[in-house]
């Protein structure tokens, strides 16, 4: 009997073969792979330029096979916006930043870029803490979550209640695409690739600010084995950071 | 394009930038900087091939400039005294990424919010601040609209030749001073055009990062920057304007205080007191040789400055201890008055 072989998956062209520095079980590795697969799946020829922020995302230039700029902390969006001013329709600009960087010191720039509807596709890696700095409190840290700067668990006073930043962005007309996926369950990882791809595809005709958040785990700083970390984050974020598609250029806000 | 134009200092910078091939301007409305931005917007609307963008804050503007420069733009940006820390942060990154930038710093009175009137009290902050991480940035100090235009061209030439950030230090009075500027006197040539950019050719991967986690890689990077600095200091020796020779009295000033010092010197010469004026138009690199030469016959050195001794400390390494040095400071936002300078110099001469 003749065996018919068909290749159903392969190593993404846009992913470098260099070993990654991410800790075991970290969702950054998943995000990087999804970015590479989404870029490979683009059906129009356009130069892709990536911009990454500080922290665990700062070494992305080593892992992705297209033009990359490593931006200073809090300033990935302005750098991407400057690139967008100069490159215009010639390039598709993808920004990958952690939530500590993007929602913390970079929030002002994020909101203003969203208001201006800058044609950027932003992927935010939200792992509930500032990972590379050593597991400190981040803008999305959950109430009661232990971090290096809140060893007794994050208190509501003075740090406030956890806020969904996508809901904040959804109030801005310049945002044309918004979605969130959990980077730690198989079904949602598939969706994540779809979201990133759609976020990139709307830039074919520069249709505005596209935002995708990947909710992830940081087993190292949660001090849990990855499966435990997944369970913990899954339960603790329920209702606080919902996943799904929230806005598209075709439909607008999805109720 | 007219050769002669009546321009403010801030506008002369804009006009010279346009003629130096500047393609983008990033700014945020603050005193003096706004005059430059408004001038450039008028010229943009005339279709002169420059885009102006008002950022949400100075820091964002500086890093939009970073992104645009990476993609090939020739960028001018400007900040005010109070935003110098932001500018220094950006300069450090431009230094590390070896990118050209011309950053105008309009100085006013400080510390804190101070007032909008001129002072020269940020000079050392810029001179030393630009050296963070062993970086460096030429510091040019024009004094009139004409020298502003010349310095702007010089700044672009240096920025593009050596791929580094250049600071144009302009005090609030110099920014507002108006005169007829003859732009045909400036060549606007010899500014290199080509460099590698991000987002260029398809199929080639280009990376720009200033993060080098490996010690050896970082050490190599530092060596490259050190070599560049050495080359720069070998080729560029600083610029200055010297008036009068062989006098026993030498006045030293830059920026708006140099304009006043010049008028005081003219008045003293009319009073039969021969004196010379040394005006550094760049503080980094400092025109060391020219300054040492101009000190040869000098018995009285008059340092005229609008800060608490900052120019004096810049000059100190080159001034022999035996030389009688007088320091005139004008603080709080007032420009030294010619009559005060004249009286002060006459009095100190009499008492010594």
Coordinates of C-alpha atoms in Angstrom, one line a residue:
Chain A
X1 CA 0.0 0.0 0.0
X2 CA 1.3 3.4 -1.0
X3 CA 1.6 5.9 1.8
X4 CA 0.5 9.4 1.0
X5 CA 2.3 12.1 2.9
X6 CA 1.0 15.6 3.3
X7 CA 2.6 18.3 5.3
X8 CA 0.0 19.9 7.6
X9 CA 2.4 22.0 9.7
X10 CA 5.9 23.2 9.7
X11 CA 8.4 25.5 11.2
X12 CA 7.2 29.1 10.6
X13 CA 9.4 31.1 8.1
X14 CA 9.3 34.2 10.2
X15 CA 10.5 32.4 13.3
X16 CA 14.3 32.1 13.9
X17 CA 15.8 28.8 15.0
X18 CA 17.7 30.5 17.8
X19 CA 16.9 29.0 21.2
X20 CA 14.6 31.3 23.2
X21 CA 15.5 32.5 26.7
X22 CA 11.9 32.2 28.1
X23 CA 11.4 30.2 31.3
X24 CA 9.7 26.8 30.9
X25 CA 5.9 27.1 30.7
X26 CA 6.0 30.8 29.8
X27 CA 3.4 32.1 27.4
X28 CA 5.8 34.5 25.7
X29 CA 7.1 31.6 23.6
X30 CA 3.5 30.9 22.5
X31 CA 3.0 34.5 21.5
X32 CA 6.2 34.7 19.5
X33 CA 5.2 31.5 17.6
X34 CA 1.7 32.9 16.9
X35 CA 3.2 36.2 15.6
X36 CA 5.5 34.2 13.3
X37 CA 2.6 32.1 12.0
X38 CA 0.3 35.1 11.5
X39 CA 3.0 37.0 9.6
X40 CA 3.6 33.9 7.4
X41 CA -0.2 33.6 6.7
X42 CA -0.5 37.2 5.4
X43 CA -1.9 37.1 1.9
X44 CA -0.5 40.5 0.7
X45 CA 3.1 41.5 0.2
X46 CA 4.2 44.1 2.6
X47 CA 7.3 44.7 4.5
X48 CA 6.8 43.8 8.2
X49 CA 8.5 45.8 10.9
X50 CA 8.3 44.7 14.5
X51 CA 8.7 46.9 17.5
X52 CA 9.2 45.4 21.0
X53 CA 9.2 46.9 24.4
X54 CA 11.4 46.3 27.4
X55 CA 11.3 43.3 29.7
X56 CA 10.9 39.7 28.5
X57 CA 9.9 41.0 25.1
X58 CA 13.1 42.9 24.5
X59 CA 14.9 40.0 22.9
X60 CA 12.3 39.4 20.2
X61 CA 14.7 40.8 17.5
X62 CA 16.6 37.5 17.9
X63 CA 13.6 35.3 17.5
X64 CA 11.7 36.9 14.6
X65 CA 12.9 37.0 11.0
X66 CA 11.9 40.4 9.9
X67 CA 13.0 44.0 10.6
X68 CA 12.9 44.6 14.3
X69 CA 13.3 47.6 16.6
X70 CA 13.8 47.2 20.4
X71 CA 12.3 50.3 22.0
X72 CA 13.0 51.9 25.4
X73 CA 10.7 51.0 28.3
X74 CA 7.3 52.7 27.9
X75 CA 8.1 54.0 24.4
X76 CA 7.4 51.2 22.0
X77 CA 4.2 53.0 20.8
X78 CA 5.9 56.3 20.0
X79 CA 8.8 54.6 18.2
X80 CA 6.2 52.6 16.2
X81 CA 4.3 55.7 15.5
X82 CA 7.4 57.5 14.2
X83 CA 8.2 54.5 12.0
X84 CA 4.6 54.5 10.7
X85 CA 4.8 58.3 9.9
X86 CA 7.9 57.6 7.7
X87 CA 7.0 54.3 6.2
X88 CA 3.3 54.9 5.7
X89 CA 1.7 52.2 3.5
X90 CA 5.0 50.7 2.6
X91 CA 5.1 48.7 5.8
X92 CA 3.0 46.9 8.3
X93 CA 4.0 47.7 11.9
X94 CA 3.5 45.1 14.6
X95 CA 4.2 46.1 18.3
X96 CA 4.8 43.5 21.0
X97 CA 5.0 44.8 24.5
X98 CA 4.3 43.4 28.0
X99 CA 1.6 44.9 30.1
X100 CA 3.9 46.3 32.7
X101 CA 5.5 48.4 30.0
X102 CA 2.4 49.2 27.9
X103 CA -0.2 49.8 30.6
X104 CA 2.2 51.4 33.0
X105 CA 4.7 54.0 31.8
X106 CA 3.5 53.6 28.2
X107 CA -0.2 54.1 28.9
X108 CA -0.3 57.8 27.8
X109 CA 1.3 57.0 24.5
X110 CA -1.0 53.9 24.0
X111 CA -4.2 56.0 24.6
X112 CA -3.1 58.8 22.3
X113 CA -2.0 56.4 19.5
X114 CA -5.4 54.7 19.8
X115 CA -7.2 58.1 19.7
X116 CA -5.3 59.0 16.6
X117 CA -6.1 55.7 15.0
X118 CA -2.5 55.1 14.1
X119 CA -2.3 52.0 11.8
X120 CA -0.4 49.8 14.2
X121 CA -1.1 46.2 15.3
X122 CA -0.3 46.0 19.0
X123 CA 0.0 42.7 20.8
X124 CA 0.1 43.1 24.6
X125 CA 1.5 40.2 26.6
X126 CA -0.4 40.4 29.9
X127 CA 1.1 38.0 32.4
X128 CA -0.1 39.9 35.5
X129 CA 3.3 40.9 36.7
X130 CA 6.5 42.6 35.6
X131 CA 8.3 39.4 34.8
X132 CA 11.8 40.2 33.8
X133 CA 12.3 42.8 36.5
X134 CA 11.7 40.1 39.0
X135 CA 8.0 39.6 39.4
X136 CA 6.9 43.1 40.6
X137 CA 3.4 44.6 40.8
X138 CA 2.1 45.5 37.3
X139 CA -1.0 47.4 36.3
X140 CA -3.0 44.2 35.8
X141 CA -1.8 42.3 38.9
X142 CA -4.9 40.7 40.6
X143 CA -6.2 41.7 44.0
X144 CA -4.4 39.6 46.5
X145 CA -1.8 38.4 44.1
X146 CA 1.7 38.0 45.6
X147 CA 4.4 39.9 43.8
X148 CA 8.0 41.0 44.8
X149 CA 6.6 44.4 45.8
X150 CA 3.4 43.2 47.3
X151 CA 4.6 40.1 49.2
X152 CA 1.4 40.0 51.3
X153 CA -0.8 40.1 48.2
X154 CA -1.9 43.2 46.2
X155 CA -4.1 45.3 48.5
X156 CA -7.0 47.4 47.0
X157 CA -5.7 50.3 49.0
X158 CA -3.5 51.9 47.7
X159 CA -3.1 49.9 44.5
X160 CA -6.8 49.8 43.4
X161 CA -8.9 47.1 41.9
X162 CA -7.8 45.2 38.8
X163 CA -8.9 47.0 35.6
X164 CA -9.5 45.6 32.1
X165 CA -7.6 47.9 29.9
X166 CA -9.3 46.7 26.7
X167 CA -12.6 48.1 28.1
X168 CA -10.8 51.4 28.4
X169 CA -9.6 51.2 24.8
X170 CA -13.0 50.2 23.6
X171 CA -14.3 53.7 24.5
X172 CA -11.9 55.2 21.9
X173 CA -13.3 55.5 18.3
X174 CA -9.8 55.3 16.8
X175 CA -9.5 51.6 17.9
X176 CA -10.8 49.5 15.0
X177 CA -10.0 46.1 16.3
X178 CA -9.8 44.7 19.8
X179 CA -9.6 41.1 21.1
X180 CA -8.2 39.0 23.9
X181 CA -7.2 35.4 24.1
X182 CA -5.7 33.2 26.8
X183 CA -2.3 32.0 25.6
X184 CA -2.5 28.9 27.8
X185 CA -5.4 26.8 26.4
X186 CA -5.2 25.0 23.1
X187 CA -8.5 26.3 21.8
X188 CA -7.7 29.9 22.7
X189 CA -4.2 29.7 21.3
X190 CA -5.8 28.9 17.9
X191 CA -8.1 31.9 18.3
X192 CA -5.2 34.0 19.3
X193 CA -3.5 33.3 16.0
X194 CA -6.7 34.2 14.2
X195 CA -6.9 37.5 16.1
X196 CA -3.3 38.4 15.5
X197 CA -3.7 37.6 11.8
X198 CA -6.9 39.7 11.5
X199 CA -5.2 42.5 13.5
X200 CA -2.5 42.5 10.9
X201 CA -4.8 42.1 7.9
X202 CA -6.7 45.3 8.6
X203 CA -3.5 47.1 8.0
X204 CA -3.6 46.1 4.3
X205 CA -5.4 49.3 3.8
X206 CA -4.2 51.0 7.0
X207 CA -7.5 50.8 8.8
X208 CA -6.5 52.0 12.2
X209 CA -5.4 50.9 15.6
X210 CA -5.6 47.1 16.1
X211 CA -5.2 45.7 19.6
X212 CA -4.8 42.2 20.8
X213 CA -4.1 41.1 24.4
X214 CA -2.6 37.7 25.2
X215 CA -3.4 36.8 28.8
X216 CA -0.6 34.6 29.9
X217 CA 1.1 33.0 32.8
X218 CA 4.4 33.6 34.5
X219 CA 5.0 30.3 36.3
X220 CA 8.5 31.5 37.6
X221 CA 7.1 34.5 39.4
X222 CA 3.9 32.8 40.4
X223 CA 6.2 30.2 41.9
X224 CA 4.0 27.4 40.5
X225 CA 4.6 24.6 38.1
X226 CA 3.1 25.6 34.7
X227 CA -0.1 23.4 34.9
X228 CA -0.8 24.8 38.4
X229 CA -0.1 28.3 37.1
X230 CA -2.6 27.8 34.3
X231 CA -5.3 26.6 36.7
X232 CA -4.7 29.5 39.1
X233 CA -4.7 32.2 36.4
X234 CA -7.7 30.6 34.6
X235 CA -9.8 30.8 37.8
X236 CA -8.5 34.0 39.2
X237 CA -9.0 36.1 36.0
X238 CA -12.5 34.8 35.3
X239 CA -14.8 37.8 34.8
X240 CA -11.9 40.2 35.2
X241 CA -10.1 39.7 31.9
X242 CA -12.6 38.1 29.6
X243 CA -11.4 36.7 26.3
X244 CA -13.0 37.1 22.9
X245 CA -13.5 39.4 20.0
X246 CA -14.6 42.9 21.1
X247 CA -14.4 45.1 18.1
X248 CA -13.8 44.7 14.3
X249 CA -13.8 47.3 11.5
X250 CA -16.7 45.5 9.8
X251 CA -19.1 45.2 12.8
X252 CA -17.8 47.8 15.2
X253 CA -18.3 46.9 18.9
X254 CA -19.4 43.3 19.5
X255 CA -21.8 43.2 22.4
Chain B
X1 CA 13.3 81.3 -2.2
X2 CA 14.4 84.7 -0.9
X3 CA 18.0 85.0 0.0
X4 CA 17.4 87.6 2.7
X5 CA 14.7 87.1 5.2
X6 CA 13.6 89.0 8.4
X7 CA 13.5 86.1 10.9
X8 CA 13.4 85.5 14.6
X9 CA 16.0 83.1 16.0
X10 CA 13.5 80.3 16.3
X11 CA 12.3 80.9 12.7
X12 CA 15.9 81.0 11.3
X13 CA 16.4 77.6 12.8
X14 CA 13.3 76.3 11.0
X15 CA 14.3 77.9 7.7
X16 CA 17.9 76.6 7.9
X17 CA 16.5 73.1 8.8
X18 CA 14.3 73.1 5.7
X19 CA 17.3 74.1 3.5
X20 CA 19.4 71.4 5.2
X21 CA 17.0 68.7 3.9
X22 CA 15.1 68.2 7.2
X23 CA 11.9 66.2 6.5
X24 CA 10.2 65.9 9.8
X25 CA 9.7 68.0 12.9
X26 CA 8.3 66.7 16.3
X27 CA 7.4 69.1 19.0
X28 CA 5.2 70.0 21.9
X29 CA 3.9 73.5 22.5
X30 CA 6.1 75.2 25.0
X31 CA 7.5 78.8 24.9
X32 CA 9.9 79.5 22.0
X33 CA 9.6 76.0 20.7
X34 CA 6.1 77.0 19.5
X35 CA 7.5 79.8 17.4
X36 CA 9.7 77.2 15.6
X37 CA 6.8 74.7 15.2
X38 CA 4.4 77.4 13.9
X39 CA 6.9 78.6 11.4
X40 CA 7.5 75.1 10.1
X41 CA 3.7 74.4 9.9
X42 CA 3.3 77.5 7.7
X43 CA 6.1 76.3 5.5
X44 CA 4.7 72.7 5.4
X45 CA 1.4 74.2 4.1
X46 CA 3.5 76.0 1.4
X47 CA 4.4 72.5 0.3
X48 CA 8.1 72.6 1.2
X49 CA 8.3 68.8 1.8
X50 CA 8.4 68.8 5.6
X51 CA 5.9 67.2 8.0
X52 CA 5.3 68.6 11.4
X53 CA 3.7 66.6 14.2
X54 CA 2.6 67.8 17.6
X55 CA 3.0 65.0 20.1
X56 CA 1.0 64.4 23.2
X57 CA 4.1 65.0 25.4
X58 CA 7.7 65.9 24.7
X59 CA 9.0 62.5 25.5
X60 CA 6.7 60.8 23.0
X61 CA 7.7 63.4 20.4
X62 CA 11.4 62.6 20.9
X63 CA 10.8 58.9 20.5
X64 CA 8.5 59.4 17.5
X65 CA 11.6 61.2 16.1
X66 CA 13.6 58.1 17.0
X67 CA 11.2 55.8 15.0
X68 CA 11.0 58.2 12.0
X69 CA 14.8 58.5 12.0
X70 CA 15.2 54.7 12.0
X71 CA 13.0 54.6 8.9
X72 CA 15.2 57.2 7.1
X73 CA 13.7 60.7 8.0
X74 CA 16.0 63.7 8.7
X75 CA 14.5 65.0 11.9
X76 CA 14.5 68.3 13.8
X77 CA 13.0 68.4 17.3
X78 CA 12.9 71.0 20.0
X79 CA 12.3 71.1 23.8
X80 CA 12.3 73.7 26.5
X81 CA 14.4 73.9 29.6
X82 CA 11.9 72.0 31.7
X83 CA 12.0 69.0 29.4
X84 CA 15.7 68.6 29.3
X85 CA 15.6 65.3 31.2
X86 CA 13.4 63.8 28.5
X87 CA 15.7 65.1 25.8
X88 CA 18.7 63.6 27.5
X89 CA 17.0 60.3 27.7
X90 CA 16.3 60.4 24.0
X91 CA 19.9 61.6 23.2
X92 CA 21.2 58.5 25.1
X93 CA 19.2 56.3 22.8
X94 CA 20.1 58.1 19.6
X95 CA 23.8 57.8 20.7
X96 CA 23.4 54.1 21.3
X97 CA 21.5 53.4 18.1
X98 CA 23.9 55.7 16.2
X99 CA 21.2 57.8 14.7
X100 CA 21.3 61.5 13.6
X101 CA 19.1 64.0 15.3
X102 CA 19.1 67.8 15.7
X103 CA 17.6 68.8 19.0
X104 CA 17.0 72.4 19.8
X105 CA 16.9 73.2 23.5
X106 CA 15.3 76.6 24.2
X107 CA 16.5 77.7 27.7
X108 CA 14.6 79.7 30.1
X109 CA 14.9 80.5 33.8
X110 CA 15.0 77.7 36.3
X111 CA 15.0 75.5 38.4
X112 CA 11.4 74.3 38.4
X113 CA 8.9 76.0 36.2
X114 CA 10.9 79.2 36.7
X115 CA 9.8 81.8 34.1
X116 CA 9.8 82.1 30.4
X117 CA 12.7 84.6 30.3
X118 CA 16.2 83.8 29.2
X119 CA 18.9 82.2 31.4
X120 CA 21.9 80.1 30.5
X121 CA 21.6 77.9 33.5
X122 CA 21.1 74.5 31.7
X123 CA 24.4 74.5 29.9
X124 CA 26.2 72.2 32.3
X125 CA 23.2 69.9 32.6
X126 CA 23.3 69.4 28.8
X127 CA 27.1 69.3 28.5
X128 CA 27.4 66.6 31.2
X129 CA 23.9 65.0 30.8
X130 CA 24.7 64.1 27.1
X131 CA 27.6 62.1 28.4
X132 CA 25.3 59.6 30.2
X133 CA 26.6 56.1 29.4
X134 CA 29.7 57.7 27.9
X135 CA 27.6 59.1 25.1
X136 CA 28.3 62.5 23.6
X137 CA 26.5 65.2 21.7
X138 CA 27.9 68.3 20.1
X139 CA 26.6 71.4 21.8
X140 CA 26.2 74.4 19.6
X141 CA 25.6 77.9 21.0
X142 CA 24.4 80.5 18.4
X143 CA 23.5 84.0 19.5
X144 CA 21.6 85.7 16.7
X145 CA 19.2 84.6 14.0
X146 CA 22.1 84.6 11.5
X147 CA 24.3 82.3 13.7
X148 CA 21.2 80.2 14.5
X149 CA 20.8 79.4 10.8
X150 CA 24.5 78.7 10.4
X151 CA 24.5 76.5 13.5
X152 CA 21.4 74.6 12.3
X153 CA 23.2 73.6 9.1
X154 CA 26.3 72.7 11.1
X155 CA 24.2 70.6 13.4
X156 CA 22.6 68.6 10.5
X157 CA 26.0 68.2 8.9
X158 CA 27.5 66.8 12.1
X159 CA 24.5 64.7 12.9
X160 CA 24.4 63.0 9.5
X161 CA 28.2 62.7 9.1
X162 CA 28.8 61.1 12.4
X163 CA 25.3 59.7 13.0
X164 CA 24.8 61.2 16.4
X165 CA 22.5 63.7 18.2
X166 CA 23.4 67.3 18.1
X167 CA 22.1 69.9 20.6
X168 CA 21.4 73.5 19.6
X169 CA 21.4 75.6 22.8
X170 CA 19.3 78.7 22.2
X171 CA 18.2 81.0 25.0
X172 CA 14.7 82.5 25.1
X173 CA 16.0 86.0 24.1
X174 CA 18.0 84.6 21.1
X175 CA 14.9 82.7 20.0
X176 CA 12.9 85.9 19.9
X177 CA 15.5 88.2 18.5
X178 CA 14.7 89.4 15.0
X179 CA 17.1 90.4 12.2
X180 CA 17.6 90.1 8.5
X181 CA 19.2 86.8 7.8
X182 CA 21.3 86.3 4.6
X183 CA 20.8 82.6 3.9
X184 CA 22.9 82.7 0.8
X185 CA 26.0 82.9 3.0
X186 CA 25.4 79.3 4.1
X187 CA 26.3 76.4 1.8
X188 CA 23.7 73.8 2.9
X189 CA 25.9 71.2 1.2
X190 CA 28.0 68.2 2.3
X191 CA 25.2 66.6 4.4
X192 CA 25.4 62.9 3.7
X193 CA 22.2 61.3 2.6
X194 CA 22.5 57.5 2.6
X195 CA 22.2 55.2 5.6
X196 CA 20.7 51.9 6.4
X197 CA 17.1 52.0 7.4
X198 CA 14.5 49.9 9.1
X199 CA 11.6 48.9 6.8
X200 CA 13.6 49.2 3.6
X201 CA 14.2 46.5 1.1
X202 CA 12.1 43.4 1.2
X203 CA 13.9 40.2 2.1
X204 CA 16.6 41.7 4.3
X205 CA 16.4 41.6 8.0
X206 CA 17.6 44.7 9.8
X207 CA 17.6 45.1 13.6
X208 CA 18.0 48.1 15.8
X209 CA 18.5 47.5 19.5
X210 CA 20.4 49.2 22.2
X211 CA 20.1 46.2 24.6
X212 CA 23.3 44.1 24.7
X213 CA 23.0 41.6 27.5
X214 CA 26.3 40.0 26.8
X215 CA 29.2 41.9 28.4
X216 CA 31.6 41.3 25.5
X217 CA 29.1 42.6 23.0
X218 CA 28.5 45.6 25.1
X219 CA 32.2 46.2 25.5
X220 CA 32.6 46.0 21.7
X221 CA 29.8 48.5 21.2
X222 CA 31.4 50.9 23.7
X223 CA 34.7 50.6 21.8
X224 CA 33.0 51.5 18.6
X225 CA 31.4 54.5 20.2
X226 CA 34.8 55.5 21.8
X227 CA 36.5 55.3 18.4
X228 CA 33.7 57.4 16.9
X229 CA 34.2 60.0 19.6
X230 CA 37.9 60.1 19.0
X231 CA 37.4 60.6 15.3
X232 CA 34.8 63.3 15.9
X233 CA 37.1 65.2 18.3
X234 CA 40.0 64.9 15.8
X235 CA 38.0 66.3 12.9
X236 CA 35.8 68.9 14.7
X237 CA 37.7 71.3 16.9
X238 CA 34.9 73.7 17.9
X239 CA 33.9 77.0 16.5
X240 CA 34.1 80.5 17.8
X241 CA 33.9 84.2 16.8
X242 CA 36.8 86.4 17.9
X243 CA 36.7 90.1 17.7
X244 CA 39.7 92.4 18.5
X245 CA 43.2 91.1 18.9
X246 CA 46.1 91.7 21.2
X247 CA 44.0 93.5 23.8
X248 CA 44.6 93.2 27.5
X249 CA 40.9 92.9 28.2
X250 CA 39.0 89.9 26.9
X251 CA 35.2 89.4 27.3
X252 CA 33.9 85.9 27.0
X253 CA 30.2 85.2 26.4
X254 CA 27.9 83.1 24.3
X255 CA 24.2 83.3 23.3
X256 CA 22.3 86.5 24.0
X257 CA 25.0 87.6 26.6
X258 CA 27.5 87.6 23.7
X259 CA 25.2 90.0 21.8
X260 CA 25.3 92.3 24.8
X261 CA 29.0 91.7 25.5
X262 CA 29.7 92.8 21.9
X263 CA 27.8 96.0 22.3
X264 CA 29.6 96.7 25.6
X265 CA 33.0 96.0 24.0
X266 CA 32.1 98.4 21.2
X267 CA 31.2 101.0 23.8
X268 CA 34.5 100.4 25.7
X269 CA 36.5 100.7 22.5
X270 CA 34.7 104.1 21.9
X271 CA 35.8 105.0 25.4
X272 CA 39.5 104.3 24.4
X273 CA 39.6 101.1 26.4
X274 CA 40.7 98.5 23.8
X275 CA 39.1 95.1 24.4
X276 CA 38.5 91.9 22.6
X277 CA 35.5 89.5 22.6
X278 CA 35.7 85.7 22.5
X279 CA 32.4 84.0 21.7
X280 CA 32.3 80.2 21.6
X281 CA 29.7 79.1 19.1
X282 CA 30.2 75.5 20.2
X283 CA 30.8 74.4 23.8
X284 CA 31.3 70.7 22.8
X285 CA 33.7 70.5 21.2
X286 CA 35.1 73.6 22.9
X287 CA 37.4 75.7 20.7
X288 CA 40.3 75.1 23.0
X289 CA 43.1 76.2 20.7
X290 CA 41.4 79.4 19.6
X291 CA 40.6 80.3 23.2
X292 CA 44.1 79.6 24.6
X293 CA 45.5 81.7 21.7
X294 CA 43.2 84.6 22.4
X295 CA 44.3 84.6 26.1
X296 CA 47.9 85.3 25.2
X297 CA 48.0 89.0 25.8
X298 CA 45.1 89.1 28.2
X299 CA 45.5 90.6 31.7
X300 CA 41.8 90.8 32.6
X301 CA 39.3 88.2 31.7
X302 CA 35.6 89.1 31.9
X303 CA 33.2 86.2 31.8
X304 CA 29.6 87.3 31.1
X305 CA 27.0 84.7 31.8
X306 CA 23.4 84.3 32.7
X307 CA 24.0 81.5 35.2
X308 CA 25.6 80.9 38.5
X309 CA 29.2 80.5 37.2
X310 CA 28.5 77.7 34.6
X311 CA 30.5 79.3 31.8
X312 CA 33.3 80.1 34.2
X313 CA 33.6 76.5 35.1
X314 CA 33.6 75.5 31.4
X315 CA 36.5 77.9 30.8
X316 CA 38.4 77.0 34.0
X317 CA 40.6 74.2 32.6
X318 CA 42.0 76.6 30.0
X319 CA 42.5 79.7 32.2
X320 CA 45.9 80.1 34.0
X321 CA 45.4 80.7 37.7
X322 CA 47.4 83.9 37.6
X323 CA 44.9 85.5 35.3
X324 CA 42.5 88.0 36.9
X325 CA 39.0 86.7 36.2
X326 CA 35.9 88.6 36.7
X327 CA 32.4 87.1 36.5
X328 CA 29.3 88.9 35.7
X329 CA 26.1 87.0 36.3
X330 CA 22.6 88.0 35.4
X331 CA 20.0 85.7 36.9
X332 CA 16.2 85.3 37.0
X333 CA 15.5 86.0 33.3
X334 CA 17.2 89.4 32.7
X335 CA 19.6 89.9 29.9
X336 CA 22.8 91.8 31.0
X337 CA 22.4 95.5 30.2
X338 CA 25.1 97.1 28.0
X339 CA 25.4 100.1 30.4
X340 CA 25.8 97.8 33.4
X341 CA 28.5 95.8 31.7
X342 CA 30.3 98.9 30.6
X343 CA 30.2 100.4 34.2
X344 CA 31.2 97.1 35.8
X345 CA 34.2 96.6 33.5
X346 CA 35.4 100.2 34.1
X347 CA 35.0 99.9 37.8
X348 CA 36.9 96.6 38.1
X349 CA 39.7 98.0 35.9
X350 CA 39.9 101.1 38.2
X351 CA 40.0 99.0 41.5
X352 CA 42.7 96.6 40.3

